[in-house]
Amino acid sequence: MTSEIEQLQASTLDALQHLQDAAAVDALEINILGRKGKLAALLSRIPTLPPAERAGIGTLASEVKQTLQLAFNGARGKFSGTNDHSHFDPTWPGVAPSIGHLHPVTAFVERSVQFFTTLGYAVADGPEVETAAYNFDKLNIPANHPARDLWDTYYLNPERDGILMRTHTSPVQLRYMETHKPPAYVVVPGRVFRHEATDASHDTNFSMLEGLAIDRDLHITDLIGTLKAFLQHTFGPVKMRIRPSYFPFVEPGIEVDMSCLICHGKGCSVCKQTGWLEMLGAGMVHPVVLKNMKVDPKKYSGFAFGIGVERMVMLLHGIPEVRLLLSGDQRFLEQFHY
Amino acid sequence: MKLPLTWLKDFVTVRTSPEKLAQLLTLSGSEVEQIIPSTALGTSRGPEVSGIIVGLVEEVKQHPNADRLKVCLVRVLASEQPRTIVCGAPNVAAGQKVPVALPGTVLPNGVELRAATIRGVESSGMICAADELALGDDHSGIIVLDPKAEVGTPAAKWLGAADITLDVKVTPNRGDCLSIRGLAREVAILTKQKLKEPAPARHASQGVAGGPKLVEGKSKNTVQVKVQDTKSCSQYVARLVEGITIKSSPVEVQERLASVGIRPINAVVDATNYVMLELGQPLHAFDADKLNQIVVRSAKPNEQLVTLDGEKRNLLTSDLVIADKQRAIAIAGVMGGQDTEVSEHTKRVIIESARFDPIRVRLTAQRLHLRSEASNRFEKGIDPALAIEAADRCAAYIAAWADGVVAKGRVVAGKKPLVSKVITLTLAEVERLIGARVPAAKMKAMLTSLGCKVQATKTALRVVPPSWRLDLIIPADLVEEVGRLMDYNTLKPTLPHIPQRAPEQSSSFAFTSTVRHRLVAAGLTETPTYSFYSKELAESFDLADQPHAELANPLNPDQALLRRSLMPQLLTVAGKQSATRDSLRIFEVGRAFWPANRTMPEERTMLGIVDVRKVGLPASASAQPWQAGDPFLAVKGVVEAMCRSLGLHDVRYHGSTSTAARITVGTEAIGIIGSVRQKYADAVKLRKPAAFAEIDLSLLMEQPRHITKAQPLPVYPSVERDLAFALPHPVAHAELIREVRGVDPLILKVQGIDRFSLANGNRARLDAPPGSRAGVSITLRVTFQSPGTTLTSDDVQGIVERIAQRMDEAFSAEFRR
């Protein structure tokens, strides 16, 4: 009986070598190890054996069973890597790799900066705490001028020193021009601050992306063309509308509207029924500002623009509440897959 | 600036629809923010007003049995006798054209109107208020229609057109547009209409809305005016009106004032406001019997004045005041004094029409928190040609509305108004800035339409701007006028030809961008927070005694300080959400502010990382079980990976406290890393194990970055052995590695892969109770490799024995075979 069991093991292992697929392995397994298989048949004869032989057979049989089981599993494994598609289900969720989330404002700024650097703009950076000289005076916004009311400002203690949280990134443009000569093309992304009550579309800390170009014979058409390219790059084939406006550091000054993303110009609550969305302010750099940059306004002209990043991000993603952006709420931030 | 279209029509013929007008104004720079049906002030449009007809109020009498009610005779059809209608509105007056609902009309609320007897008087119809016609929720009075409305015709037509107000956003440079006439000038230019001189009074007796004729009486204007500071008051015009009776101004005047947000007070005060709105010149009226002369001077030290609002104001010498011989009687351009206020007993008034220094008015108004319609206009500059016209007009209105007589002559003090300077605008400059050639004749026509006097030559225009355009100073200002009148949208967009230049090397933007992307790839979520925090928060993180930059005008206590670390807020954010999440892995790149001795604080771009995870949550799929739930090792892993990817060499971690370590790159300390102490975790209600790192990216950016040199691939296979040791005391990983590596040059790499305490014979977590200093089991994975041969099992075994020996000597470690 011992030899019969050993022979069954040898022949089964041999047979396993020649099988071509997992189904044949399954069939052979049932034939050998199944409840009515060959091993079971052999073992059913144990009661007929003399008691002395029985113990040894039992041990041997369980060893053989274990060996064969491993062999069957191994043989099945050999096929499952290539042929066994019985569990294929493309609707089952993939195993998520551990990837975090870039903030949507960062993603927008990076994309925009990339647009401008591709055109040949440099990127500059500067302090978030500024002097009134850089934030206002040199930008043709003199002290006690009503135009200062356009910027609600946080001041630092002691207040008399005129140190403040920058209300725009324009001071960086002035600083950039202290170390560069025209032609100059530069964009300045960064955090800015406004001292005003917050609501769904205004926060005290937000981001701007400003641009400055100074060169010979720059026209307002160059500014319009640049901004049109930028808006279409960012939002797709939108229409653009130019309105005259006033900012002390530009003359002429313009504001740029974009056809409403929601109603496509028909009028809805997002665009206050006008069909247009106010997007950004811009203009031709004021000669006084050029002089403050040590640029001769007779030789050079320039344009500048200022993009309120959060507003664009909100439009792009349909975010109803600006304060979500700095709330730190992961349920919000994890929605964006940048 | 609110612009009621009916009022606008006093100054210019309007044939365009309100929507079109709004668009024209918007595209020319005076943005219309809202089109308001004025009775409805911002509510629904499209009135349900069928069946309502125009009636003329012929007579108004008091109701015999009710104080609040009036009995009106209203003509609704020429063929019919006037109807008797009982009306409770305070503003009903004879001569008005009004919307009338007749019995049988179904009102918008679904109720059918019936004739009724009201307190004994039969009323056959109703004069309607805005809410009754579903034009809004205003029930303060009946709607008064345009006087041109034809009696008996449907009122709908007049309700629509009569009631529209444009809300115009006037930019700070266009003070001239802070008046009905100023905006009418713009409308006239845009719609190619002529500006009207104000029409004669519609209601001769009342002088409403027209240009009432100034009729002077016999008595002379004897007001004495002295301007001591002609620099701060370039002109002061005084008119005297005598014999007045203080009463209400005409209803239509009151309505117009109310429609632009100014409360009607009495005929005199209303006249000053009315002319200010019409022409843009702020005016003030004094009770002439309560002062003896007018002096314009700076306030004296410690001078005080009780203003119209009853507040006692402490004046500074920088304030400009109007005074008489004894005392200040008004703050110039800001607010009048209570002593000389026009009261119900006033018989004679002095009208002040002056130009004050914009900056002084602004500073005083700001300091006293008294910014008003008047101060706003002074700040933005007043047409220097306006003072006399406005004074005369106001005097005429007061005479008409308060039954007064204008005294003969006006008193004018101060300098002569400056004449506008000539601006030379070359065609080349226009083309340079606009990018298109504009013919000289076209430009001349445009600028002339603005009121400029223009002489054109072949290459340039000599332009004298009108007196009211104080904003036109340099050629670029005129270029803007040309641009806005030709409409920028007609220009063909172009792109500049940007010259090629080598990009600048050190860009902090690129560096922080790389850092951000590495961290996102490592599974962290960028979580920016505000740049300010409260004193309390600084205190709970033991930062309060460190120097902070402070905001002078925080909006709330959370904005008291400029952050000097990102950690308090990042941990606050983590604390808020830690209860509902298994893990939180966040970072922020942002500025921290360190006050230095300089006036401006030093700014550092910091990276903050926080990792929170519930006990047992693995750091990553590849983490060993013993690393599970250790946020410190998770943060450290992220920092290590980031530093590697930035090409930083020699990054070290120096345990400085029991929970935190300094990070150095070379000799530079670039940040700290550690486990969040219980105290700080409690401060932000962080209930799970947490770790943090804060790194100065401004410093990191300056560190030398190494470019990876490729290593030759190994020719011979390496061999790995995991060696376990029992140590009597914990030993720093770095020390173990140093010892083992020193054993043989064939040892390629040594790394700890497991550790546990032998304290209770259990695999207790080592790092949990820092007090337990019993035995420790450490497993090191040692990699052996030879550059010249394949190592045999015996080769390796020999080295392993020597490692065991060294470990024994150095640390009394027992090799667990």
PDB file of N, CA, C and O in Angstrom, chain B residues 79-113:
ATOM      1  N   SER B  79     -63.793 113.451 -20.589  1.00  0.00           N
ATOM      2  CA  SER B  79     -65.235 113.579 -20.762  1.00  0.00           C
ATOM      3  C   SER B  79     -65.990 113.480 -19.434  1.00  0.00           C
ATOM      4  O   SER B  79     -67.168 113.762 -19.357  1.00  0.00           O
ATOM      5  N   GLU B  80     -65.310 113.097 -18.412  1.00  0.00           N
ATOM      6  CA  GLU B  80     -65.984 112.756 -17.171  1.00  0.00           C
ATOM      7  C   GLU B  80     -65.633 113.804 -16.113  1.00  0.00           C
ATOM      8  O   GLU B  80     -64.568 114.414 -16.163  1.00  0.00           O
ATOM      9  N   GLN B  81     -66.503 113.958 -15.144  1.00  0.00           N
ATOM     10  CA  GLN B  81     -66.187 114.831 -14.015  1.00  0.00           C
ATOM     11  C   GLN B  81     -65.046 114.186 -13.205  1.00  0.00           C
ATOM     12  O   GLN B  81     -64.895 112.963 -13.209  1.00  0.00           O
ATOM     13  N   PRO B  82     -64.253 114.979 -12.505  1.00  0.00           N
ATOM     14  CA  PRO B  82     -63.224 114.373 -11.651  1.00  0.00           C
ATOM     15  C   PRO B  82     -63.868 113.436 -10.629  1.00  0.00           C
ATOM     16  O   PRO B  82     -64.954 113.708 -10.140  1.00  0.00           O
ATOM     17  N   ARG B  83     -63.151 112.352 -10.353  1.00  0.00           N
ATOM     18  CA  ARG B  83     -63.650 111.392  -9.379  1.00  0.00           C
ATOM     19  C   ARG B  83     -63.149 111.759  -7.995  1.00  0.00           C
ATOM     20  O   ARG B  83     -62.062 112.312  -7.851  1.00  0.00           O
ATOM     21  N   THR B  84     -63.892 111.364  -7.007  1.00  0.00           N
ATOM     22  CA  THR B  84     -63.433 111.532  -5.643  1.00  0.00           C
ATOM     23  C   THR B  84     -62.714 110.241  -5.237  1.00  0.00           C
ATOM     24  O   THR B  84     -63.279 109.145  -5.337  1.00  0.00           O
ATOM     25  N   ILE B  85     -61.488 110.377  -4.823  1.00  0.00           N
ATOM     26  CA  ILE B  85     -60.726 109.201  -4.383  1.00  0.00           C
ATOM     27  C   ILE B  85     -60.086 109.530  -3.030  1.00  0.00           C
ATOM     28  O   ILE B  85     -59.435 110.571  -2.876  1.00  0.00           O
ATOM     29  N   VAL B  86     -60.297 108.654  -2.063  1.00  0.00           N
ATOM     30  CA  VAL B  86     -59.678 108.840  -0.758  1.00  0.00           C
ATOM     31  C   VAL B  86     -58.272 108.209  -0.815  1.00  0.00           C
ATOM     32  O   VAL B  86     -58.104 107.084  -1.311  1.00  0.00           O
ATOM     33  N   CYS B  87     -57.320 108.947  -0.317  1.00  0.00           N
ATOM     34  CA  CYS B  87     -55.932 108.488  -0.449  1.00  0.00           C
ATOM     35  C   CYS B  87     -55.186 108.744   0.863  1.00  0.00           C
ATOM     36  O   CYS B  87     -55.337 109.800   1.475  1.00  0.00           O
ATOM     37  N   GLY B  88     -54.404 107.795   1.286  1.00  0.00           N
ATOM     38  CA  GLY B  88     -53.677 107.941   2.546  1.00  0.00           C
ATOM     39  C   GLY B  88     -52.203 108.280   2.356  1.00  0.00           C
ATOM     40  O   GLY B  88     -51.464 108.424   3.322  1.00  0.00           O
ATOM     41  N   ALA B  89     -51.773 108.435   1.098  1.00  0.00           N
ATOM     42  CA  ALA B  89     -50.344 108.643   0.874  1.00  0.00           C
ATOM     43  C   ALA B  89     -49.905 110.031   1.317  1.00  0.00           C
ATOM     44  O   ALA B  89     -50.598 111.007   1.064  1.00  0.00           O
ATOM     45  N   PRO B  90     -48.755 110.153   1.947  1.00  0.00           N
ATOM     46  CA  PRO B  90     -48.304 111.473   2.415  1.00  0.00           C
ATOM     47  C   PRO B  90     -47.876 112.376   1.263  1.00  0.00           C
ATOM     48  O   PRO B  90     -47.834 113.584   1.405  1.00  0.00           O
ATOM     49  N   ASN B  91     -47.556 111.771   0.119  1.00  0.00           N
ATOM     50  CA  ASN B  91     -46.964 112.602  -0.926  1.00  0.00           C
ATOM     51  C   ASN B  91     -47.963 113.047  -1.987  1.00  0.00           C
ATOM     52  O   ASN B  91     -47.571 113.663  -2.974  1.00  0.00           O
ATOM     53  N   VAL B  92     -49.241 112.745  -1.823  1.00  0.00           N
ATOM     54  CA  VAL B  92     -50.191 113.130  -2.862  1.00  0.00           C
ATOM     55  C   VAL B  92     -50.330 114.654  -2.849  1.00  0.00           C
ATOM     56  O   VAL B  92     -50.359 115.285  -1.789  1.00  0.00           O
ATOM     57  N   ALA B  93     -50.377 115.250  -4.055  1.00  0.00           N
ATOM     58  CA  ALA B  93     -50.455 116.709  -4.137  1.00  0.00           C
ATOM     59  C   ALA B  93     -51.142 117.102  -5.433  1.00  0.00           C
ATOM     60  O   ALA B  93     -51.075 116.367  -6.432  1.00  0.00           O
ATOM     61  N   ALA B  94     -51.767 118.228  -5.399  1.00  0.00           N
ATOM     62  CA  ALA B  94     -52.455 118.713  -6.590  1.00  0.00           C
ATOM     63  C   ALA B  94     -51.442 118.950  -7.694  1.00  0.00           C
ATOM     64  O   ALA B  94     -50.322 119.386  -7.432  1.00  0.00           O
ATOM     65  N   GLY B  95     -51.872 118.662  -8.918  1.00  0.00           N
ATOM     66  CA  GLY B  95     -50.991 118.871 -10.058  1.00  0.00           C
ATOM     67  C   GLY B  95     -50.245 117.622 -10.479  1.00  0.00           C
ATOM     68  O   GLY B  95     -49.647 117.572 -11.547  1.00  0.00           O
ATOM     69  N   GLN B  96     -50.267 116.596  -9.619  1.00  0.00           N
ATOM     70  CA  GLN B  96     -49.543 115.371  -9.959  1.00  0.00           C
ATOM     71  C   GLN B  96     -50.302 114.543 -10.993  1.00  0.00           C
ATOM     72  O   GLN B  96     -51.533 114.507 -10.991  1.00  0.00           O
ATOM     73  N   LYS B  97     -49.543 113.886 -11.859  1.00  0.00           N
ATOM     74  CA  LYS B  97     -50.104 112.825 -12.686  1.00  0.00           C
ATOM     75  C   LYS B  97     -49.812 111.522 -11.935  1.00  0.00           C
ATOM     76  O   LYS B  97     -48.668 111.293 -11.518  1.00  0.00           O
ATOM     77  N   VAL B  98     -50.869 110.726 -11.782  1.00  0.00           N
ATOM     78  CA  VAL B  98     -50.719 109.537 -10.934  1.00  0.00           C
ATOM     79  C   VAL B  98     -51.358 108.325 -11.600  1.00  0.00           C
ATOM     80  O   VAL B  98     -52.262 108.474 -12.431  1.00  0.00           O
ATOM     81  N   PRO B  99     -50.916 107.121 -11.251  1.00  0.00           N
ATOM     82  CA  PRO B  99     -51.594 105.917 -11.761  1.00  0.00           C
ATOM     83  C   PRO B  99     -52.850 105.644 -10.939  1.00  0.00           C
ATOM     84  O   PRO B  99     -52.795 105.618  -9.714  1.00  0.00           O
ATOM     85  N   VAL B 100     -53.970 105.467 -11.627  1.00  0.00           N
ATOM     86  CA  VAL B 100     -55.246 105.271 -10.938  1.00  0.00           C
ATOM     87  C   VAL B 100     -55.842 103.918 -11.345  1.00  0.00           C
ATOM     88  O   VAL B 100     -55.876 103.578 -12.529  1.00  0.00           O
ATOM     89  N   ALA B 101     -56.284 103.179 -10.345  1.00  0.00           N
ATOM     90  CA  ALA B 101     -57.031 101.943 -10.615  1.00  0.00           C
ATOM     91  C   ALA B 101     -58.507 102.264 -10.396  1.00  0.00           C
ATOM     92  O   ALA B 101     -58.878 102.811  -9.352  1.00  0.00           O
ATOM     93  N   LEU B 102     -59.341 101.949 -11.404  1.00  0.00           N
ATOM     94  CA  LEU B 102     -60.776 102.230 -11.285  1.00  0.00           C
ATOM     95  C   LEU B 102     -61.500 100.995 -10.779  1.00  0.00           C
ATOM     96  O   LEU B 102     -60.985  99.870 -10.906  1.00  0.00           O
ATOM     97  N   PRO B 103     -62.689 101.176 -10.186  1.00  0.00           N
ATOM     98  CA  PRO B 103     -63.443 100.005  -9.724  1.00  0.00           C
ATOM     99  C   PRO B 103     -63.605  98.998 -10.857  1.00  0.00           C
ATOM    100  O   PRO B 103     -63.878  99.388 -11.999  1.00  0.00           O
ATOM    101  N   GLY B 104     -63.440  97.746 -10.535  1.00  0.00           N
ATOM    102  CA  GLY B 104     -63.530  96.692 -11.549  1.00  0.00           C
ATOM    103  C   GLY B 104     -62.162  96.195 -11.988  1.00  0.00           C
ATOM    104  O   GLY B 104     -62.022  95.094 -12.513  1.00  0.00           O
ATOM    105  N   THR B 105     -61.121  96.987 -11.740  1.00  0.00           N
ATOM    106  CA  THR B 105     -59.762  96.569 -12.118  1.00  0.00           C
ATOM    107  C   THR B 105     -59.285  95.469 -11.156  1.00  0.00           C
ATOM    108  O   THR B 105     -59.489  95.566  -9.944  1.00  0.00           O
ATOM    109  N   VAL B 106     -58.687  94.433 -11.747  1.00  0.00           N
ATOM    110  CA  VAL B 106     -58.101  93.389 -10.897  1.00  0.00           C
ATOM    111  C   VAL B 106     -56.635  93.756 -10.653  1.00  0.00           C
ATOM    112  O   VAL B 106     -55.844  93.881 -11.589  1.00  0.00           O
ATOM    113  N   LEU B 107     -56.313  93.968  -9.404  1.00  0.00           N
ATOM    114  CA  LEU B 107     -54.940  94.349  -9.057  1.00  0.00           C
ATOM    115  C   LEU B 107     -54.012  93.135  -9.155  1.00  0.00           C
ATOM    116  O   LEU B 107     -54.480  91.993  -9.127  1.00  0.00           O
ATOM    117  N   PRO B 108     -52.712  93.378  -9.259  1.00  0.00           N
ATOM    118  CA  PRO B 108     -51.780  92.248  -9.399  1.00  0.00           C
ATOM    119  C   PRO B 108     -51.900  91.215  -8.281  1.00  0.00           C
ATOM    120  O   PRO B 108     -51.599  90.035  -8.486  1.00  0.00           O
ATOM    121  N   ASN B 109     -52.376  91.611  -7.114  1.00  0.00           N
ATOM    122  CA  ASN B 109     -52.513  90.621  -6.038  1.00  0.00           C
ATOM    123  C   ASN B 109     -53.798  89.814  -6.169  1.00  0.00           C
ATOM    124  O   ASN B 109     -54.132  89.002  -5.301  1.00  0.00           O
ATOM    125  N   GLY B 110     -54.540  90.052  -7.279  1.00  0.00           N
ATOM    126  CA  GLY B 110     -55.721  89.232  -7.550  1.00  0.00           C
ATOM    127  C   GLY B 110     -57.021  89.799  -7.003  1.00  0.00           C
ATOM    128  O   GLY B 110     -58.100  89.264  -7.265  1.00  0.00           O
ATOM    129  N   VAL B 111     -56.915  90.891  -6.263  1.00  0.00           N
ATOM    130  CA  VAL B 111     -58.129  91.459  -5.668  1.00  0.00           C
ATOM    131  C   VAL B 111     -58.784  92.425  -6.657  1.00  0.00           C
ATOM    132  O   VAL B 111     -58.096  93.234  -7.286  1.00  0.00           O
ATOM    133  N   GLU B 112     -60.098  92.290  -6.789  1.00  0.00           N
ATOM    134  CA  GLU B 112     -60.804  93.219  -7.659  1.00  0.00           C
ATOM    135  C   GLU B 112     -61.159  94.468  -6.856  1.00  0.00           C
ATOM    136  O   GLU B 112     -61.736  94.386  -5.772  1.00  0.00           O
ATOM    137  N   LEU B 113     -60.796  95.604  -7.431  1.00  0.00           N
ATOM    138  CA  LEU B 113     -61.048  96.857  -6.717  1.00  0.00           C
ATOM    139  C   LEU B 113     -62.525  97.229  -6.838  1.00  0.00           C
ATOM    140  O   LEU B 113     -63.126  97.117  -7.910  1.00  0.00           O
TER     141      LEU B 113
END
